[in-house]
Amino acid sequence: MINRNNLFVLCFLYVFALFAQAPPGYDLWLTYSKIVEPDISKKYSDISTSIAFLGNSKTLNIAQSELHTATEKMLGQTPTFFKAFESNHSMVIGTKNLLDPSLNKVLTKDLEQIGNEGFIIKSVLSQKKTTLVITANEDIGILYGVYRLLALMQQRKNLDNIALVDSPKIDIRMLNHWDNLDRSVERGYAGFSLWKWHKLPEFIDQRYIDYARANASIGINAVSLTNVNANALILTPMYLEKVKALADVFRPYGIKVYLTARFSAPIEIGGLQTADPLNEKVKVWWADKTDEIYKLIPDFGGFLVKANSEGQPGPQNYERNHVDGANMLAEALQPHNGNVIWRAFVYSEHDADDRAKQAYSEFVPYDGKFMDNVLVQTKNGAIDFQPREPFHPMFGATPKTPLMMEFQITQEYLGFSTHLVFLPKLYEEVLDSDTYQEGDGSTVAKVIDGSLQGQKITGMAGVTNIGNDINWTGHPIAQGNWYGFGRLAWDPYLSSENIAEEWLRLTFSNDDAFVKPMKELLIMSREAVVNYMNPLGLHHIFDTGHHYGPGPWVSELSRPEWNPVYYHNADENGIGFDRTPTGSNATEQYAEPLRSQLNDPQTCPEEYLLWFHHLPWDYKLKNGKTLWNGIALKYQEGVNQVEKMVSTWETMKPYVNKAQHKEVQMLLQIQLKEAKWWRDACLLYFQTFSKKELPEGVEKPTQTLEYFKSLKFPFAPGIRPRWN
Ligand code: GCV
């Protein structure tokens, strides 16, 4: 009977349950919402009611508890776990050495293919009974397998005759945090850094665990904790204790920790007079420092280094080169199986050559000279994470050196965490590009996964968009970029459409009336941002420093290649950067037949036209329009696409949590305002050169060019702090 007292208790429990739930967005794609379709729910319940979960380890315990939580939430049923397999169990989970010999035999061939991190999910007929088996060679494979099974269930996939054998195609699947020790994040738009250095090592924030869980669920197995514009303090004993605490949290989730190594650390924290990589004392200092780290963190991943780039110190300060610097660190790491990830993002104010050519010119001659445990991390394009760039010409051009892909997940040049842009579409475009370095079909994906040129170690890094915002990424939809990066790092051949669909189903709703239009919206969102910011191959016309909003007029910065005018070259004759043999000849860095294709404006893909060519305003585009009209119409198309996104989102109310729907709705309104700002500011500015009217269909600007030029944003987020 309900009396006043237990009514109070019931109310309390109800309110507690409400608040015990994570706030909307916090659960990312691990929502495990209830499966309401009775037939599907019944099938899944039958499979997961009695589970033989073999073995014991921290990693396996995580897998088991994930399965427990997820099935409870999705099916409203608590599975019973057993530590030994009997024929009445509906599911068996265990590494190969723990499986029943008869099962093991059936799966041997598959097990041989999947390496240390792969898994098998297979419906196996054994002793006249079907059992769902999840197996792997190592515990981490079991964890990945469990996450995949749960993702399939969330998407209501048919598991009846499942035979899934999967393993990652890339070894190091890594997030790069550009997080500073004061918890500011360079190019971070989702709050402060997750790492509470001040409270570590004693205080383990629940967020560290939830972060590791999210990463493991998509196969991310490495994180670099600190900004590449590095602070040497991270290598001091006080900070290393804190790093160890994080590494201990991440280890059972299969995640290795890397640190950024400031090249001048031997001077700054080691008391040496020099950081010359060939100096014996410097070598010993790094070797000792590395030993010290491995004593604390036996599975430490290694160092990520930005050297002689944008003011960071490096071997060139001592008349040495990148090989000298990287190999010196590689020697220190080699005894511990650690890696050096050396960044190729270099360009110099002392080099008058086109910035787009400099990394290739510097690094390609070093091919074959790096030690085996060095990977050269190369941004997807030769300039800097623009809304669209042709692939970096280094891909495929260093057959003896593993190139690690660097994508940016944080949206430095894509509207910060305000604009909805689904980045897997961008990543896919790069990965699918044919480098022709080893003949037709030499795609960037094949370079990165080592299958084209036989690299022994491979990697893909994403500069994260993660901060301490409740929803992790600032924009609710930007979670899909973290998710999509992880999926592509696991398998660079996945299609962005499939990733979009998966993520939408996992995160929001399985209803096709939601998934179909939203998938279209996500896929279109990338082209929209290109159109309203940088159409037809325009690039780097962002306002200075913070890169928020348009600044094509900026021309007075100390280094020529920091000025937008350097990139668009607009004048009365036309617009664009001539990178053909009549200009900087950057096209020579691409293999044939691509080089010739790019050299000719008639065969150069129009999306890269002004990247490679300076063309007159009345140049005729493929659609018969003049270049000026074409540019103007593209800007307008971008705005129209955002308008379409706004109206599609309006119809999504029934499928999305109210608070999140409102958030995205408000953000889309800002995006629309800013898309118009980009269109009007750029067209008014370029019009001063073209001296032509806006074509029909393009809305008239409501402000003057002077107004747009006068806008200043001294506190735009994500700017590099003064100390580094
Ligand atoms: C971490 C660009 C960004 C910088 C970043 C740099 C890099 O220049 O604007 O903030 O520095 O790339 O990738 O090293």
XYZ file of C-alpha atoms and ligand atoms in Angstrom:
738
model
C 0.000 0.000 0.000
C 1.235 3.496 -0.774
C 1.354 5.738 2.253
C 2.748 9.249 2.459
C 6.203 8.025 3.395
C 6.753 5.626 0.588
C 5.092 8.035 -1.847
C 7.812 10.452 -0.873
C 10.448 7.776 -1.448
C 8.947 6.930 -4.832
C 8.913 10.574 -5.857
C 12.490 10.922 -4.713
C 13.533 7.871 -6.719
C 11.727 9.183 -9.781
C 13.401 12.571 -9.556
C 16.736 10.899 -8.867
C 16.303 8.666 -11.919
C 15.550 11.713 -14.021
C 18.677 13.477 -12.894
C 20.842 10.368 -12.850
C 20.465 10.264 -16.614
C 23.230 11.969 -18.484
C 22.186 15.337 -19.873
C 21.214 15.304 -23.565
C 24.226 14.883 -25.778
C 26.595 13.597 -23.112
C 26.125 9.935 -24.080
C 27.325 10.598 -27.621
C 26.514 7.643 -29.889
C 26.289 5.271 -26.917
C 22.681 6.145 -26.138
C 21.369 2.561 -26.128
C 17.797 3.739 -26.373
C 15.023 1.254 -25.836
C 14.214 -1.065 -28.723
C 10.485 -0.680 -29.048
C 9.865 -3.030 -31.969
C 8.624 -6.176 -30.160
C 9.864 -8.774 -32.668
C 13.367 -7.304 -32.834
C 13.520 -6.855 -29.102
C 12.492 -10.472 -28.599
C 15.152 -11.765 -30.989
C 17.882 -9.752 -29.342
C 16.670 -10.801 -25.897
C 16.864 -14.450 -26.895
C 20.454 -13.986 -27.990
C 21.593 -12.056 -24.967
C 19.788 -13.693 -22.125
C 22.447 -16.179 -21.054
C 26.001 -15.317 -21.949
C 29.174 -17.287 -21.399
C 31.676 -14.500 -20.861
C 35.033 -16.208 -20.622
C 38.146 -14.828 -18.973
C 38.969 -12.006 -16.635
C 40.848 -8.788 -17.162
C 40.164 -5.089 -16.827
C 39.414 -4.891 -20.532
C 37.065 -7.862 -20.428
C 35.301 -6.478 -17.377
C 34.653 -3.262 -19.276
C 33.248 -5.253 -22.187
C 31.003 -7.235 -19.874
C 29.702 -4.225 -18.026
C 29.050 -2.408 -21.325
C 27.034 -5.371 -22.516
C 25.185 -5.435 -19.232
C 24.288 -1.738 -19.268
C 23.420 -1.683 -22.943
C 21.147 -4.713 -22.938
C 19.413 -3.475 -19.846
C 18.724 -0.141 -21.491
C 17.837 -1.470 -24.924
C 15.937 -4.597 -23.965
C 14.934 -3.986 -20.375
C 16.541 -7.293 -19.455
C 19.540 -8.139 -17.335
C 21.674 -10.795 -18.960
C 23.064 -13.629 -16.872
C 26.792 -14.120 -17.274
C 28.618 -17.427 -16.831
C 32.312 -18.089 -16.711
C 32.168 -21.399 -18.558
C 30.370 -22.330 -21.735
C 27.524 -24.787 -21.746
C 25.379 -25.788 -24.654
C 22.323 -23.914 -23.400
C 24.040 -20.511 -23.583
C 22.860 -18.243 -26.359
C 26.071 -16.301 -26.665
C 29.705 -17.029 -25.975
C 32.337 -14.340 -25.696
C 35.991 -15.106 -25.244
C 39.416 -14.960 -26.796
C 40.443 -17.894 -28.957
C 42.456 -19.663 -26.255
C 39.389 -19.787 -23.996
C 36.926 -21.034 -26.578
C 35.687 -24.569 -26.653
C 38.030 -26.521 -29.043
C 35.173 -27.319 -31.413
C 34.321 -23.625 -31.772
C 37.941 -22.673 -31.987
C 38.398 -25.066 -34.894
C 35.531 -23.559 -36.883
C 36.992 -20.082 -36.438
C 40.715 -20.745 -36.886
C 40.948 -19.364 -40.426
C 39.175 -16.159 -39.488
C 41.266 -15.764 -36.353
C 44.434 -15.914 -38.413
C 43.343 -12.876 -40.407
C 42.419 -10.418 -37.698
C 45.650 -9.610 -35.878
C 45.734 -8.347 -32.303
C 42.871 -5.886 -32.490
C 40.359 -7.547 -34.799
C 37.275 -9.520 -33.834
C 34.778 -12.029 -35.131
C 31.046 -11.940 -34.542
C 29.602 -15.116 -35.920
C 26.484 -17.154 -35.585
C 27.830 -20.692 -35.295
C 25.947 -23.964 -35.465
C 27.466 -26.268 -32.886
C 25.918 -29.399 -31.381
C 22.694 -28.663 -33.280
C 22.326 -25.319 -31.599
C 23.067 -21.830 -32.907
C 25.295 -19.740 -30.720
C 26.428 -16.206 -31.287
C 30.188 -16.115 -30.813
C 32.315 -13.047 -30.252
C 35.955 -13.930 -30.329
C 39.341 -12.371 -30.920
C 43.003 -13.056 -30.431
C 43.373 -10.495 -27.631
C 41.101 -8.957 -25.012
C 40.965 -5.626 -26.826
C 39.444 -7.399 -29.827
C 36.683 -8.660 -27.547
C 35.984 -5.118 -26.369
C 35.836 -3.858 -29.955
C 33.623 -6.802 -30.892
C 31.183 -6.104 -28.065
C 30.931 -2.446 -29.045
C 30.269 -3.461 -32.630
C 27.580 -5.935 -31.643
C 25.872 -3.263 -29.563
C 26.091 -0.789 -32.443
C 24.487 -3.339 -34.745
C 21.710 -3.873 -32.227
C 21.174 -0.140 -31.883
C 20.731 -0.061 -35.647
C 18.302 -3.021 -35.521
C 20.490 -5.149 -37.791
C 19.550 -8.722 -38.433
C 21.934 -10.952 -36.476
C 20.456 -14.284 -37.542
C 23.273 -15.438 -39.776
C 25.859 -12.874 -38.898
C 29.420 -13.611 -40.019
C 31.410 -10.477 -39.391
C 35.199 -10.649 -39.436
C 36.746 -7.237 -38.973
C 40.075 -5.714 -38.017
C 41.542 -2.232 -38.276
C 43.364 -1.367 -41.475
C 45.488 1.269 -39.767
C 47.772 0.665 -36.773
C 47.805 3.998 -34.937
C 44.314 5.542 -34.789
C 44.957 8.662 -32.888
C 43.447 11.828 -31.508
C 45.709 14.843 -31.266
C 44.669 17.238 -28.538
C 45.971 20.743 -28.968
C 45.412 21.234 -25.228
C 47.571 23.572 -23.213
C 48.578 23.055 -19.604
C 46.397 26.007 -18.533
C 43.447 24.047 -20.029
C 42.949 26.423 -22.938
C 42.716 24.589 -26.238
C 44.340 25.916 -29.375
C 41.633 25.944 -32.054
C 39.272 24.455 -29.483
C 35.630 25.525 -29.635
C 33.994 23.185 -27.123
C 35.104 24.643 -23.824
C 38.250 23.936 -21.876
C 40.551 20.945 -22.001
C 39.279 17.731 -20.423
C 42.586 17.284 -18.557
C 42.399 18.724 -15.047
C 46.155 18.907 -14.568
C 45.821 20.717 -11.277
C 43.849 17.858 -9.682
C 45.730 14.979 -11.268
C 47.053 12.440 -10.429
C 44.790 11.852 -7.413
C 41.504 13.064 -8.844
C 40.198 10.918 -11.689
C 37.394 12.752 -13.375
C 34.555 10.541 -14.648
C 35.023 12.307 -17.969
C 38.365 10.543 -18.529
C 36.585 7.204 -18.336
C 33.691 8.284 -20.527
C 36.140 9.708 -23.051
C 38.097 6.445 -23.176
C 34.879 4.492 -23.534
C 33.703 6.604 -26.474
C 37.072 6.246 -28.178
C 37.235 2.505 -27.674
C 33.742 2.136 -29.092
C 35.022 3.388 -32.457
C 38.486 1.865 -32.278
C 40.635 4.891 -31.433
C 43.751 3.500 -29.767
C 46.082 6.448 -29.229
C 45.878 9.971 -27.858
C 48.407 12.737 -27.777
C 47.408 14.745 -24.738
C 49.120 18.060 -25.349
C 49.423 20.819 -27.913
C 51.971 20.438 -30.696
C 52.928 24.014 -29.872
C 54.436 22.312 -26.901
C 55.356 23.197 -23.361
C 58.372 21.304 -22.011
C 56.880 21.191 -18.515
C 54.787 18.178 -19.493
C 58.034 16.188 -19.443
C 58.891 17.099 -15.839
C 58.350 14.516 -13.055
C 55.399 16.404 -11.596
C 53.464 16.286 -14.864
C 54.589 12.789 -15.794
C 52.876 11.484 -12.643
C 49.683 13.068 -13.951
C 50.180 11.624 -17.408
C 50.673 8.210 -15.829
C 47.297 8.540 -14.079
C 45.600 9.213 -17.407
C 47.495 6.392 -19.105
C 46.296 4.022 -16.357
C 42.693 5.028 -17.020
C 43.038 4.626 -20.786
C 45.033 1.349 -20.865
C 42.134 -1.109 -20.399
C 40.346 0.668 -23.236
C 43.267 -0.129 -25.536
C 44.453 3.476 -25.699
C 48.111 4.461 -25.599
C 49.253 7.870 -24.511
C 51.651 10.024 -26.535
C 53.125 13.372 -25.562
C 54.252 16.309 -27.609
C 57.983 16.825 -27.192
C 59.263 20.363 -27.268
C 62.550 20.172 -29.063
C 64.237 22.657 -26.757
C 63.235 20.718 -23.617
C 66.847 19.737 -22.811
C 67.543 23.450 -22.346
C 64.269 24.489 -20.763
C 63.912 21.719 -18.214
C 67.201 19.822 -18.524
C 69.679 22.575 -17.771
C 71.692 21.964 -20.953
C 73.093 24.741 -23.102
C 71.912 23.231 -26.343
C 69.263 20.992 -27.884
C 71.439 20.065 -30.866
C 70.293 16.552 -31.809
C 73.839 15.423 -32.582
C 75.210 16.560 -29.233
C 76.000 13.571 -26.975
C 74.615 15.185 -23.829
C 71.374 15.985 -25.621
C 71.053 12.398 -26.834
C 71.660 11.087 -23.319
C 69.153 13.544 -21.894
C 66.409 12.330 -24.227
C 67.332 8.681 -23.660
C 67.153 9.174 -19.882
C 63.923 11.130 -20.127
C 62.421 8.395 -22.271
C 63.493 5.686 -19.790
C 61.942 7.727 -16.989
C 58.643 7.905 -18.889
C 58.597 4.174 -19.625
C 59.215 3.355 -15.977
C 55.962 5.117 -15.217
C 54.067 4.193 -18.378
C 55.349 0.907 -19.788
C 53.148 1.142 -22.885
C 53.851 4.827 -23.620
C 53.257 5.442 -27.345
C 55.980 7.969 -28.063
C 56.508 11.594 -29.040
C 54.606 13.817 -31.438
C 56.801 16.675 -32.637
C 56.225 19.991 -34.376
C 59.697 21.266 -35.136
C 60.904 24.302 -37.041
C 57.393 25.298 -37.857
C 55.604 28.515 -36.938
C 58.282 29.454 -34.413
C 58.647 26.078 -32.700
C 62.277 25.112 -32.050
C 63.799 22.234 -33.979
C 66.986 20.719 -35.346
C 67.401 23.502 -37.890
C 68.190 25.875 -35.026
C 71.489 23.925 -34.899
C 72.052 23.579 -38.660
C 70.706 20.025 -38.498
C 67.763 18.666 -40.419
C 64.461 16.906 -39.731
C 66.050 13.463 -40.122
C 68.674 14.293 -37.476
C 65.990 15.476 -35.084
C 63.517 12.653 -35.628
C 66.119 9.887 -35.558
C 67.667 11.167 -32.350
C 64.301 10.804 -30.606
C 63.614 7.532 -32.420
C 66.816 6.073 -30.990
C 65.716 6.957 -27.490
C 62.304 5.342 -28.065
C 63.384 2.280 -30.007
C 64.379 0.077 -27.033
C 60.870 0.574 -25.671
C 59.037 0.044 -28.993
C 57.931 3.665 -28.993
C 57.362 5.816 -32.064
C 58.245 9.290 -33.188
C 55.498 11.073 -35.047
C 57.254 13.943 -36.797
C 55.045 16.549 -38.399
C 55.565 17.679 -41.983
C 53.643 20.918 -41.452
C 56.578 23.190 -42.234
C 56.880 26.390 -44.207
C 59.312 29.200 -43.762
C 59.225 32.951 -44.098
C 62.771 32.677 -45.450
C 61.626 30.544 -48.352
C 60.116 32.644 -51.132
C 58.648 29.588 -52.814
C 54.904 28.887 -52.789
C 53.949 27.718 -49.293
C 52.044 24.800 -50.837
C 55.329 23.393 -52.182
C 57.558 23.695 -49.155
C 56.771 20.543 -47.142
C 57.189 18.318 -50.189
C 60.428 20.066 -51.199
C 61.811 19.626 -47.722
C 60.677 16.096 -46.862
C 60.605 14.062 -50.079
C 64.424 14.095 -50.408
C 64.595 12.521 -46.920
C 62.640 9.460 -48.037
C 64.352 6.320 -46.738
C 66.465 8.188 -44.194
C 64.180 8.019 -41.178
C 64.460 5.182 -38.678
C 61.792 2.481 -38.776
C 59.932 3.852 -35.778
C 59.395 7.294 -37.331
C 56.131 8.262 -39.007
C 55.870 11.558 -40.826
C 52.520 13.123 -40.024
C 51.178 15.060 -42.989
C 48.090 17.247 -43.129
C 45.506 16.201 -45.682
C 46.347 19.189 -47.865
C 49.455 21.258 -48.467
C 48.174 24.499 -46.932
C 46.120 24.104 -43.779
C 42.813 22.291 -43.232
C 40.849 24.440 -45.679
C 37.194 23.637 -46.444
C 38.523 22.021 -49.607
C 42.118 21.302 -50.573
C 43.567 18.961 -53.151
C 45.337 16.074 -51.381
C 48.861 16.773 -50.156
C 51.342 15.884 -52.931
C 53.541 14.090 -50.382
C 51.070 11.196 -50.252
C 52.606 8.406 -52.271
C 55.770 10.395 -52.962
C 57.749 8.853 -50.091
C 57.524 5.099 -50.687
C 60.113 4.321 -48.012
C 58.615 6.496 -45.288
C 55.303 5.865 -43.540
C 53.132 8.942 -43.877
C 50.565 9.347 -41.161
C 47.431 11.253 -42.167
C 46.564 14.340 -40.140
C 42.948 15.433 -40.420
C 41.439 18.247 -38.412
C 38.231 17.411 -36.585
C 38.006 20.749 -34.830
C 36.628 23.259 -37.297
C 39.292 25.963 -37.362
C 38.463 26.947 -40.928
C 34.952 25.551 -41.022
C 32.928 27.871 -38.833
C 34.202 26.640 -35.445
C 31.692 24.620 -33.431
C 28.925 26.912 -34.643
C 28.549 25.580 -38.184
C 27.078 22.206 -38.995
C 29.587 20.534 -41.299
C 29.813 16.754 -41.597
C 33.523 16.145 -42.056
C 33.635 12.454 -43.014
C 32.606 13.678 -46.475
C 35.774 15.776 -46.613
C 37.932 12.928 -45.266
C 36.460 10.514 -47.781
C 37.212 12.879 -50.670
C 40.872 13.001 -49.631
C 41.198 9.266 -48.948
C 39.605 8.369 -52.282
C 41.858 10.711 -54.296
C 44.135 8.956 -56.746
C 47.768 9.980 -56.339
C 48.810 7.921 -59.425
C 52.169 7.436 -57.687
C 52.159 3.700 -58.445
C 49.821 3.835 -61.444
C 46.029 4.058 -61.586
C 44.210 3.413 -58.317
C 47.032 4.589 -56.008
C 44.584 6.222 -53.650
C 45.568 8.182 -50.574
C 43.804 5.498 -48.488
C 46.149 2.877 -49.895
C 49.152 5.045 -49.082
C 47.968 5.572 -45.543
C 47.114 1.955 -44.778
C 50.447 0.854 -46.223
C 48.925 -1.460 -48.809
C 50.289 0.549 -51.767
C 53.926 0.739 -50.781
C 54.272 -1.878 -48.054
C 54.763 0.345 -45.005
C 55.294 -1.626 -41.813
C 53.632 0.892 -39.551
C 50.653 3.069 -40.380
C 48.654 5.834 -38.743
C 45.888 8.390 -38.943
C 45.510 11.335 -36.572
C 42.628 13.725 -36.035
C 43.025 17.063 -34.270
C 40.137 16.779 -31.845
C 37.060 18.912 -31.440
C 36.610 17.767 -27.846
C 36.340 19.963 -24.777
C 34.523 20.053 -21.473
C 31.200 21.223 -22.938
C 28.426 18.920 -21.761
C 27.990 17.568 -25.260
C 31.799 17.299 -25.713
C 32.008 18.971 -29.119
C 30.114 22.255 -28.808
C 27.772 21.515 -31.682
C 25.641 18.394 -31.149
C 26.165 17.361 -34.757
C 29.951 17.772 -34.478
C 29.971 14.562 -32.433
C 29.472 12.861 -35.785
C 32.865 14.192 -36.874
C 34.615 12.534 -33.929
C 32.673 9.349 -34.642
C 33.342 9.496 -38.374
C 37.031 10.119 -37.902
C 37.289 7.035 -35.694
C 35.431 4.861 -38.165
C 37.624 5.996 -41.069
C 40.800 5.505 -39.047
C 39.628 1.932 -38.516
C 38.684 1.482 -42.162
C 39.596 4.281 -44.588
C 37.424 2.712 -47.285
C 34.102 3.246 -45.508
C 31.688 5.552 -47.261
C 30.724 8.829 -45.642
C 27.075 8.065 -46.379
C 27.196 4.829 -44.432
C 28.980 6.542 -41.584
C 26.359 9.291 -41.553
C 23.570 6.752 -41.453
C 25.194 4.692 -38.703
C 25.856 7.724 -36.556
C 22.359 9.156 -36.976
C 20.769 5.857 -36.016
C 23.019 5.375 -33.010
C 22.701 8.918 -31.738
C 19.188 10.084 -32.509
C 16.633 7.794 -34.070
C 16.171 4.710 -36.195
C 13.159 6.110 -37.934
C 13.746 6.289 -41.688
C 11.719 9.473 -41.815
C 14.515 11.005 -39.755
C 17.529 9.155 -41.109
C 16.959 9.732 -44.821
C 16.596 13.538 -44.900
C 19.215 13.980 -42.192
C 21.715 11.890 -44.100
C 21.171 14.125 -47.122
C 21.587 17.165 -44.935
C 24.879 15.910 -43.466
C 26.306 15.013 -46.835
C 25.320 18.374 -48.327
C 26.678 20.325 -45.371
C 30.288 19.951 -46.469
C 29.636 21.332 -49.963
C 27.587 24.138 -48.449
C 30.506 25.407 -46.361
C 32.834 25.238 -49.360
C 30.332 27.242 -51.394
C 29.740 30.001 -48.894
C 33.379 30.284 -47.771
C 35.837 29.169 -50.443
C 34.170 28.192 -53.746
C 35.950 27.030 -56.907
C 39.321 26.473 -55.223
C 39.633 29.763 -53.335
C 41.459 29.227 -50.047
C 42.821 30.802 -46.886
C 40.787 33.983 -47.175
C 39.928 33.921 -43.474
C 40.312 36.807 -41.110
C 43.616 36.946 -39.374
C 44.821 34.873 -36.426
C 41.522 33.556 -35.160
C 40.293 32.522 -38.633
C 36.746 33.526 -37.754
C 34.863 34.950 -40.696
C 36.052 36.376 -43.996
C 39.153 38.556 -44.399
C 40.107 38.403 -48.095
C 41.367 41.987 -47.863
C 44.014 41.246 -45.194
C 47.402 42.157 -46.655
C 49.621 43.618 -43.982
C 50.828 40.691 -41.882
C 54.559 40.304 -41.447
C 54.814 37.023 -43.341
C 53.495 37.129 -46.923
C 51.937 33.655 -46.707
C 49.881 34.659 -43.688
C 47.946 37.163 -45.809
C 44.797 36.118 -47.674
C 45.804 38.297 -50.652
C 48.759 35.925 -51.156
C 46.282 33.114 -51.866
C 43.610 34.705 -54.031
C 45.727 37.189 -55.999
C 42.642 39.068 -57.127
C 43.325 41.986 -59.432
C 41.634 43.626 -62.376
C 42.775 40.802 -64.639
C 41.300 37.990 -62.615
C 41.660 35.810 -59.556
C 43.404 32.641 -58.330
C 46.866 31.213 -57.597
C 48.806 30.113 -60.652
C 50.462 26.884 -59.553
C 51.144 25.670 -63.115
C 54.576 25.937 -64.809
C 53.796 29.583 -65.652
C 53.404 30.248 -61.934
C 54.795 28.472 -58.858
C 54.759 25.096 -60.631
C 53.403 23.321 -57.555
C 51.675 20.942 -59.966
C 55.052 19.331 -60.692
C 54.792 17.706 -57.262
C 51.856 15.596 -58.472
C 52.361 12.451 -60.559
C 51.232 12.120 -64.164
C 48.586 12.041 -65.576
C 47.194 14.142 -62.712
C 49.860 16.834 -63.161
C 48.874 17.529 -66.778
C 45.213 17.389 -65.879
C 45.723 20.031 -63.191
C 47.889 22.209 -65.436
C 45.130 22.744 -67.962
C 42.178 24.803 -66.694
C 39.946 22.885 -69.071
C 40.744 19.557 -67.394
C 41.448 20.760 -63.869
C 38.438 19.790 -61.709
C 36.477 22.999 -61.229
C 36.414 22.584 -57.478
C 40.200 23.207 -57.576
C 40.231 25.762 -60.401
C 41.457 28.816 -58.484
C 43.779 26.696 -56.358
C 45.839 25.995 -59.475
C 44.990 28.816 -61.883
C 44.796 32.569 -62.072
C 41.989 33.208 -64.533
C 40.280 36.259 -66.022
C 36.936 37.339 -64.613
C 35.213 36.486 -67.874
C 36.784 33.016 -68.153
C 34.015 30.590 -69.195
C 33.159 27.835 -66.722
C 31.847 24.442 -67.840
C 28.268 25.601 -67.316
C 28.859 28.516 -69.731
C 28.831 31.165 -66.987
C 31.664 33.642 -66.560
C 34.045 33.087 -63.658
C 32.715 36.171 -61.880
C 29.115 35.020 -62.196
C 30.127 31.489 -61.254
C 31.828 32.622 -58.049
C 28.899 34.818 -57.089
C 26.378 32.048 -57.758
C 28.389 29.553 -55.727
C 28.365 31.906 -52.726
C 24.615 32.217 -53.117
C 24.228 28.446 -53.483
C 26.027 27.987 -50.163
C 23.551 30.308 -48.451
C 20.638 28.503 -50.113
C 21.966 25.181 -48.889
C 22.075 26.446 -45.309
C 18.500 27.664 -45.709
C 17.591 24.148 -46.799
C 19.370 22.754 -43.731
C 17.351 25.093 -41.518
C 14.059 23.968 -43.013
C 14.937 20.262 -42.932
C 15.913 20.523 -39.276
C 12.565 22.169 -38.482
C 10.820 18.968 -39.552
C 12.995 16.811 -37.280
C 11.366 17.849 -34.007
C 9.537 14.540 -33.482
C 12.765 12.554 -33.547
C 15.147 14.610 -31.436
C 15.263 15.510 -27.784
C 13.680 18.936 -27.322
C 16.738 20.643 -25.859
C 19.049 19.338 -28.546
C 16.623 20.248 -31.274
C 16.530 23.800 -29.984
C 20.317 23.977 -29.736
C 20.841 22.926 -33.340
C 18.044 25.229 -34.444
C 19.759 28.223 -32.834
C 23.164 27.232 -34.191
C 21.766 26.901 -37.701
C 20.440 30.437 -37.470
C 23.947 31.682 -36.656
C 25.337 29.590 -39.483
C 22.853 31.159 -41.889
C 23.772 34.647 -40.722
C 27.469 33.880 -41.096
C 27.038 32.245 -44.509
C 25.441 35.502 -45.702
C 28.266 37.454 -44.101
C 30.809 35.364 -46.035
C 28.891 35.795 -49.289
C 28.420 39.552 -48.978
C 31.886 40.391 -47.667
C 33.735 38.312 -50.255
C 31.616 39.376 -53.207
C 31.804 43.072 -52.312
C 35.574 42.798 -51.975
C 36.159 40.823 -55.182
C 33.779 43.142 -57.005
C 36.257 45.995 -56.452
C 38.480 44.102 -58.929
C 35.969 42.476 -61.260
C 33.956 45.699 -61.521
C 30.958 43.627 -62.561
C 27.377 43.517 -61.354
C 26.137 40.634 -59.276
C 24.307 38.153 -61.512
C 20.623 37.505 -61.245
C 19.773 35.191 -58.384
C 22.386 36.579 -56.000
C 20.936 38.609 -53.164
C 22.174 42.189 -52.783
C 24.403 42.780 -49.738
C 22.765 44.698 -46.938
C 26.025 46.219 -45.640
C 29.008 47.951 -47.212
C 32.488 46.522 -47.685
C 33.762 49.088 -45.151
C 31.383 47.706 -42.576
C 32.643 44.153 -43.082
C 36.254 45.306 -42.963
C 35.618 47.139 -39.719
C 34.508 43.987 -37.846
C 37.056 42.934 -35.239
C 36.982 39.897 -32.933
C 39.778 40.179 -30.388
C 38.211 37.473 -28.226
C 37.270 34.918 -30.847
C 37.850 31.488 -29.310
C 40.714 29.126 -29.964
C 43.553 31.581 -30.400
C 47.018 30.467 -29.365
C 47.930 31.792 -25.910
C 50.771 34.274 -25.827
C 53.234 32.094 -23.972
C 53.831 29.548 -26.720
C 48.896 24.081 -33.485
C 47.666 26.214 -38.126
C 46.888 26.641 -36.925
C 47.744 26.631 -35.668
C 48.323 25.221 -35.518
C 49.123 24.893 -36.764
C 49.704 23.496 -36.728
O 48.613 27.159 -38.457
O 46.359 27.920 -37.142
O 46.957 26.964 -34.575
O 49.150 25.146 -34.387
O 48.278 24.968 -37.888
O 49.064 22.612 -37.269
O 50.761 23.297 -36.158
